[in-house]
Amino acid sequence: MRTIASRLLLILATVFTMNYVRASEPPATPVPNHIKRASMERALDRALNKNLAFPLLARENMIGEVELSFVINKEGRIEVLTCASQNEALKAYVLRKLARIDIGENPEGIWRTTHMHLNFRPEKA
């Protein structure tokens, strides 16, 4: 009788504890800031190469240089700090294109001020 009772008790204990036994998840390892910054820089390079190109439709008015400085906010959008150009149409074009760029979230705000010098010239044939 003891063996039947002990077996029954063992089976019941196994059935009731099966739902409560779960493997613990591995602890999340934090990603270092230099790795996050490198991936954000790659995303920014891709976005700038995709969005900032010589405007083919307005060739005559879009020749010149633009100097700008910007930071990436916590939502991943570009915040232009300064933008200077002698060509106002070119300056407006650059600001309009930069406003569209979204490189992804930047929750820690790990972005420094970036200074760029853009030179818009048509390609020589």
Tab-separated table of C-alpha atoms in Angstrom:
chain	number	residue	atom	x	y	z
A	1	MET	CA	0.000	0.000	0.000
A	2	ARG	CA	2.859	2.339	0.764
A	3	THR	CA	4.360	1.996	-2.679
A	4	ILE	CA	1.060	2.707	-4.398
A	5	ALA	CA	0.444	5.750	-2.210
A	6	SER	CA	3.987	7.036	-2.683
A	7	ARG	CA	3.789	6.527	-6.462
A	8	LEU	CA	0.435	8.306	-6.599
A	9	LEU	CA	1.819	11.165	-4.536
A	10	LEU	CA	4.859	11.422	-6.812
A	11	ILE	CA	2.665	11.464	-9.939
A	12	LEU	CA	0.398	14.158	-8.482
A	13	ALA	CA	3.381	16.271	-7.439
A	14	THR	CA	4.829	15.970	-10.926
A	15	VAL	CA	1.566	16.960	-12.602
A	16	PHE	CA	1.015	19.984	-10.354
A	17	THR	CA	4.567	21.286	-10.592
A	18	MET	CA	4.932	20.940	-14.366
A	19	ASN	CA	3.223	24.264	-14.957
A	20	TYR	CA	5.373	26.085	-12.440
A	21	VAL	CA	8.793	24.935	-13.568
A	22	ARG	CA	10.143	27.150	-16.329
A	23	ALA	CA	13.600	27.811	-17.556
A	24	SER	CA	14.867	31.223	-16.611
A	25	GLU	CA	15.698	33.597	-19.443
A	26	PRO	CA	19.333	34.518	-19.864
A	27	PRO	CA	20.135	37.981	-18.559
A	28	ALA	CA	20.114	40.688	-21.194
A	29	THR	CA	23.616	41.850	-21.940
A	30	PRO	CA	23.826	45.589	-22.498
A	31	VAL	CA	25.197	46.691	-25.845
A	32	PRO	CA	28.165	49.063	-25.442
A	33	ASN	CA	27.719	52.633	-26.656
A	34	HIS	CA	30.503	52.390	-29.252
A	35	ILE	CA	28.655	49.549	-30.998
A	36	LYS	CA	25.380	51.497	-30.949
A	37	ARG	CA	27.162	54.563	-32.287
A	38	ALA	CA	28.787	52.576	-35.103
A	39	SER	CA	25.451	51.156	-36.230
A	40	MET	CA	23.875	54.620	-36.055
A	41	GLU	CA	26.730	56.058	-38.130
A	42	ARG	CA	26.183	53.377	-40.782
A	43	ALA	CA	22.458	54.143	-40.820
A	44	LEU	CA	23.195	57.868	-41.132
A	45	ASP	CA	25.644	57.282	-44.011
A	46	ARG	CA	23.067	55.187	-45.868
A	47	ALA	CA	20.337	57.794	-45.302
A	48	LEU	CA	22.532	60.703	-46.417
A	49	ASN	CA	23.675	58.852	-49.542
A	50	LYS	CA	20.092	57.952	-50.369
A	51	ASN	CA	18.481	61.354	-49.738
A	52	LEU	CA	21.150	63.944	-50.565
A	53	ALA	CA	21.979	63.846	-54.249
A	54	PHE	CA	22.499	66.482	-56.889
A	55	PRO	CA	19.013	67.682	-57.870
A	56	LEU	CA	18.741	66.885	-61.571
A	57	LEU	CA	15.591	68.893	-62.259
A	58	ALA	CA	16.967	72.241	-61.120
A	59	ARG	CA	20.512	71.964	-62.428
A	60	GLU	CA	21.197	75.653	-63.017
A	61	ASN	CA	20.182	76.913	-59.587
A	62	MET	CA	21.574	74.097	-57.471
A	63	ILE	CA	25.320	74.578	-57.727
A	64	GLY	CA	27.218	75.547	-54.616
A	65	GLU	CA	28.333	74.578	-51.144
A	66	VAL	CA	26.414	74.062	-47.916
A	67	GLU	CA	27.978	73.957	-44.466
A	68	LEU	CA	25.858	72.500	-41.702
A	69	SER	CA	26.030	71.055	-38.230
A	70	PHE	CA	23.455	68.756	-36.675
A	71	VAL	CA	22.731	66.260	-33.912
A	72	ILE	CA	20.470	63.207	-33.791
A	73	ASN	CA	17.647	63.535	-31.263
A	74	LYS	CA	16.284	60.676	-29.146
A	75	GLU	CA	13.694	59.743	-31.771
A	76	GLY	CA	16.420	59.356	-34.421
A	77	ARG	CA	15.584	62.513	-36.368
A	78	ILE	CA	18.177	65.057	-37.488
A	79	GLU	CA	18.093	68.406	-35.705
A	80	VAL	CA	19.987	70.966	-37.761
A	81	LEU	CA	21.870	73.431	-35.561
A	82	THR	CA	23.383	75.633	-38.267
A	83	CYS	CA	23.097	75.693	-42.037
A	84	ALA	CA	24.901	78.222	-44.230
A	85	SER	CA	25.055	78.648	-47.986
A	86	GLN	CA	25.208	81.494	-50.469
A	87	ASN	CA	22.566	79.720	-52.557
A	88	GLU	CA	19.272	79.953	-50.633
A	89	ALA	CA	17.495	77.460	-52.915
A	90	LEU	CA	20.225	74.890	-52.293
A	91	LYS	CA	20.087	75.546	-48.547
A	92	ALA	CA	16.299	75.012	-48.546
A	93	TYR	CA	16.751	71.804	-50.570
A	94	VAL	CA	19.256	70.396	-48.058
A	95	LEU	CA	17.090	71.328	-45.052
A	96	ARG	CA	14.030	69.741	-46.685
A	97	LYS	CA	15.916	66.512	-47.408
A	98	LEU	CA	17.457	66.327	-43.925
A	99	ALA	CA	14.031	66.737	-42.307
A	100	ARG	CA	12.939	63.447	-43.925
A	101	ILE	CA	15.792	61.363	-42.539
A	102	ASP	CA	15.006	58.995	-39.677
A	103	ILE	CA	17.827	56.663	-38.633
A	104	GLY	CA	16.058	54.917	-35.768
A	105	GLU	CA	15.789	55.452	-32.055
A	106	ASN	CA	18.593	56.989	-30.038
A	107	PRO	CA	17.306	56.416	-26.483
A	108	GLU	CA	20.537	57.253	-24.688
A	109	GLY	CA	21.164	60.364	-26.759
A	110	ILE	CA	24.642	59.111	-27.711
A	111	TRP	CA	25.250	61.466	-30.587
A	112	ARG	CA	27.776	64.247	-30.850
A	113	THR	CA	27.475	67.365	-32.975
A	114	THR	CA	28.393	66.572	-36.567
A	115	HIS	CA	29.765	69.194	-38.950
A	116	MET	CA	29.474	68.610	-42.695
A	117	HIS	CA	30.571	70.451	-45.789
A	118	LEU	CA	28.481	69.502	-48.830
A	119	ASN	CA	29.583	70.456	-52.328
A	120	PHE	CA	26.922	70.269	-55.065
A	121	ARG	CA	28.360	70.235	-58.586
A	122	PRO	CA	27.122	68.444	-61.704
A	123	GLU	CA	29.178	65.487	-62.879
A	124	LYS	CA	31.414	66.054	-65.862
A	125	ALA	CA	30.490	63.969	-68.865
